[in-house]
Amino acid sequence: MPTDGEPGARQQAEAGDRDRDQRHETPAQRADRRWGELLQEVRVTQTGVQILFGFLLTVVFTPRFAALGTVDRVIYIVTVMLGAATTGALVGPVAFHRIVTGHRLKPQTVAWAARLTLSGVVLLLATVAAALLLILRIALHNAAVPWLLAAVVAWLVLCWFALPWWALRRYEHKGGHEHKE
């Protein structure tokens, strides 16, 4: 979220004013609503990350792990580290909120938690890509691996980043209403 000195801050503030005016919310009510929405998003993402990370942690204890080559072990270690970083970023909003609760910083907490959550989603993309790379290398042993990996990463980038960005650009200047062409 841009600050007053960053590009886009004015547009974001104006969009926030329009949103607040349409909902008839006070700044505190808006922060509470946005916090609730953000928590729901984090809950959904955390579940997937916890399952993936838990699985990654068990791999090292399987008999097959000992047979992995150096490159695959490095990919595994990178994947586990990315999974840990993803977990940190997605638990971060809860810790942030818990530490600053009661200090009248809800709008700032929402802004920082949103940044942490988006960072967590980017890290999740990297974690999924690294895990998929390792699995495909072990399962296929062929030249199709980079192409399959690229296809999945492209799909995730489209779903998680490109489509929301496109929708934001398409509808932000239309007051949130769909433009009839």
Coordinates of C-alpha atoms in Angstrom, one line a residue:
M1 CA 0.0 0.0 0.0
P2 CA 1.6 3.3 -1.1
T3 CA 2.3 6.0 1.5
D4 CA 1.4 9.6 0.8
G5 CA 4.8 10.2 -0.8
E6 CA 4.5 7.2 -3.2
P7 CA 2.9 7.1 -6.6
G8 CA -0.7 5.9 -6.4
A9 CA -1.2 7.0 -2.8
R10 CA -3.7 9.7 -3.8
Q11 CA -5.6 7.4 -6.1
Q12 CA -5.7 4.8 -3.4
A13 CA -6.9 7.3 -0.8
E14 CA -9.6 8.5 -3.2
A15 CA -10.7 4.9 -3.8
G16 CA -10.8 4.4 -0.1
D17 CA -12.9 7.6 0.3
R18 CA -15.3 6.3 -2.4
D19 CA -15.5 2.9 -0.7
R20 CA -16.1 4.5 2.7
D21 CA -18.8 6.8 1.3
Q22 CA -20.6 3.9 -0.5
R23 CA -20.5 1.8 2.7
H24 CA -21.1 4.7 5.1
E25 CA -18.2 3.6 7.3
T26 CA -16.0 5.4 9.7
P27 CA -12.2 5.0 9.3
A28 CA -12.3 2.6 12.3
Q29 CA -15.1 0.6 10.8
R30 CA -13.4 0.4 7.5
A31 CA -10.1 -0.8 9.2
D32 CA -12.1 -3.4 11.2
R33 CA -13.8 -4.7 8.0
R34 CA -10.6 -4.8 6.0
W35 CA -8.9 -6.7 8.9
G36 CA -11.7 -9.3 8.9
E37 CA -11.4 -9.7 5.2
L38 CA -7.6 -10.0 5.4
L39 CA -7.8 -12.7 8.1
Q40 CA -10.2 -14.8 6.0
E41 CA -7.7 -14.6 3.1
V42 CA -4.8 -15.6 5.4
R43 CA -6.7 -18.5 6.8
V44 CA -7.3 -20.0 3.4
T45 CA -3.7 -19.5 2.3
Q46 CA -2.2 -20.8 5.6
T47 CA -4.1 -24.1 5.4
G48 CA -2.4 -24.9 2.0
V49 CA 1.0 -23.7 3.3
Q50 CA 0.8 -25.8 6.4
I51 CA 0.0 -28.9 4.4
L52 CA 2.7 -28.3 1.9
F53 CA 5.3 -27.4 4.6
G54 CA 4.4 -30.3 6.7
F55 CA 4.9 -32.6 3.8
L56 CA 8.2 -31.1 2.9
L57 CA 9.5 -31.6 6.5
T58 CA 8.8 -35.3 6.3
V59 CA 10.6 -35.9 3.0
V60 CA 14.0 -35.9 4.6
F61 CA 13.1 -38.9 6.7
T62 CA 12.0 -41.1 3.8
P63 CA 14.4 -43.8 2.5
R64 CA 14.3 -42.3 -1.0
F65 CA 15.8 -39.0 0.3
A66 CA 19.2 -40.7 0.8
A67 CA 19.3 -41.6 -2.9
L68 CA 18.8 -38.0 -4.1
G69 CA 21.7 -36.4 -6.0
T70 CA 23.3 -33.1 -4.9
V71 CA 21.2 -30.9 -7.2
D72 CA 17.9 -32.5 -5.9
R73 CA 19.1 -32.1 -2.3
V74 CA 19.8 -28.4 -3.0
I75 CA 16.4 -28.0 -4.6
Y76 CA 14.9 -29.6 -1.5
I77 CA 16.7 -27.4 1.0
V78 CA 15.7 -24.3 -1.0
T79 CA 12.1 -25.5 -1.1
V80 CA 12.1 -26.1 2.7
M81 CA 13.6 -22.6 3.3
L82 CA 11.0 -21.0 1.0
G83 CA 8.3 -22.9 2.8
A84 CA 9.5 -21.7 6.2
A85 CA 9.7 -18.1 4.9
T86 CA 6.2 -18.4 3.4
T87 CA 4.9 -19.6 6.8
G88 CA 6.6 -16.7 8.5
A89 CA 5.1 -14.2 6.1
L90 CA 1.6 -15.6 6.5
V91 CA 1.7 -15.9 10.3
G92 CA 3.2 -12.4 10.4
P93 CA -0.1 -10.6 10.3
V94 CA -1.3 -12.4 13.4
A95 CA 1.8 -11.6 15.3
F96 CA 1.8 -8.0 14.1
H97 CA -1.8 -7.6 15.2
R98 CA -1.2 -9.2 18.6
I99 CA 1.8 -7.0 19.4
V100 CA 0.2 -3.7 18.4
T101 CA -3.4 -4.4 19.7
G102 CA -4.6 -1.7 22.0
H103 CA -2.4 1.0 20.6
R104 CA -4.9 2.4 18.1
L105 CA -3.0 1.3 15.0
K106 CA -5.6 -0.7 13.2
P107 CA -5.3 1.0 9.8
Q108 CA -1.5 0.7 9.9
T109 CA -1.8 -2.9 11.1
V110 CA -4.1 -3.7 8.1
A111 CA -1.6 -2.1 5.7
W112 CA 1.4 -4.0 7.1
A113 CA -0.6 -7.2 7.3
A114 CA -1.6 -6.8 3.7
R115 CA 2.0 -6.4 2.7
L116 CA 3.0 -9.5 4.7
T117 CA 0.2 -11.5 3.1
L118 CA 1.1 -10.5 -0.4
S119 CA 4.7 -11.3 0.4
G120 CA 3.5 -14.7 1.6
V121 CA 1.7 -15.3 -1.6
V122 CA 4.8 -14.5 -3.7
L123 CA 6.8 -16.8 -1.4
L124 CA 4.1 -19.5 -1.8
L125 CA 4.5 -19.2 -5.6
A126 CA 8.2 -19.8 -5.2
T127 CA 7.7 -22.7 -2.8
V128 CA 5.2 -24.4 -5.1
A129 CA 7.5 -23.9 -8.1
A130 CA 10.5 -25.4 -6.2
A131 CA 8.5 -28.3 -4.8
L132 CA 7.1 -29.0 -8.3
L133 CA 10.6 -28.8 -9.8
L134 CA 11.9 -31.4 -7.4
I135 CA 9.0 -33.7 -7.9
L136 CA 9.1 -33.5 -11.7
R137 CA 12.8 -34.0 -11.8
I138 CA 12.5 -37.2 -9.8
A139 CA 9.4 -38.5 -11.5
L140 CA 10.2 -37.7 -15.2
H141 CA 14.0 -37.3 -15.6
N142 CA 13.5 -35.6 -19.0
A143 CA 13.4 -32.4 -21.0
A144 CA 9.7 -31.9 -20.3
V145 CA 10.3 -30.8 -16.7
P146 CA 11.1 -27.1 -17.5
W147 CA 8.1 -26.8 -19.8
L148 CA 5.7 -28.4 -17.3
L149 CA 7.1 -26.2 -14.5
A150 CA 6.8 -23.1 -16.7
A151 CA 3.2 -23.9 -17.6
V152 CA 2.2 -24.3 -13.9
V153 CA 4.0 -21.2 -12.8
A154 CA 2.4 -19.2 -15.6
W155 CA -1.0 -20.4 -14.6
L156 CA -0.4 -19.5 -10.9
V157 CA 0.9 -16.0 -11.9
L158 CA -2.2 -15.6 -14.1
C159 CA -4.6 -16.6 -11.3
W160 CA -2.9 -15.0 -8.4
F161 CA -1.5 -11.8 -9.9
A162 CA -2.4 -11.0 -13.6
L163 CA -6.1 -11.4 -13.4
P164 CA -6.5 -9.4 -10.2
W165 CA -4.2 -6.7 -11.6
W166 CA -6.2 -6.7 -14.9
A167 CA -9.5 -6.4 -13.0
L168 CA -8.2 -3.6 -10.9
R169 CA -7.0 -1.6 -13.9
R170 CA -10.2 -2.3 -15.9
Y171 CA -12.7 -1.4 -13.2
E172 CA -10.9 1.2 -11.0
H173 CA -11.7 4.1 -13.3
K174 CA -15.3 3.0 -13.6
G175 CA -16.2 3.4 -9.9
G176 CA -16.2 -0.4 -9.4
H177 CA -19.0 -0.9 -11.8
E178 CA -18.7 -3.1 -14.8
H179 CA -18.5 -1.2 -18.0
K180 CA -21.0 -2.3 -20.7
E181 CA -19.4 -2.4 -24.0

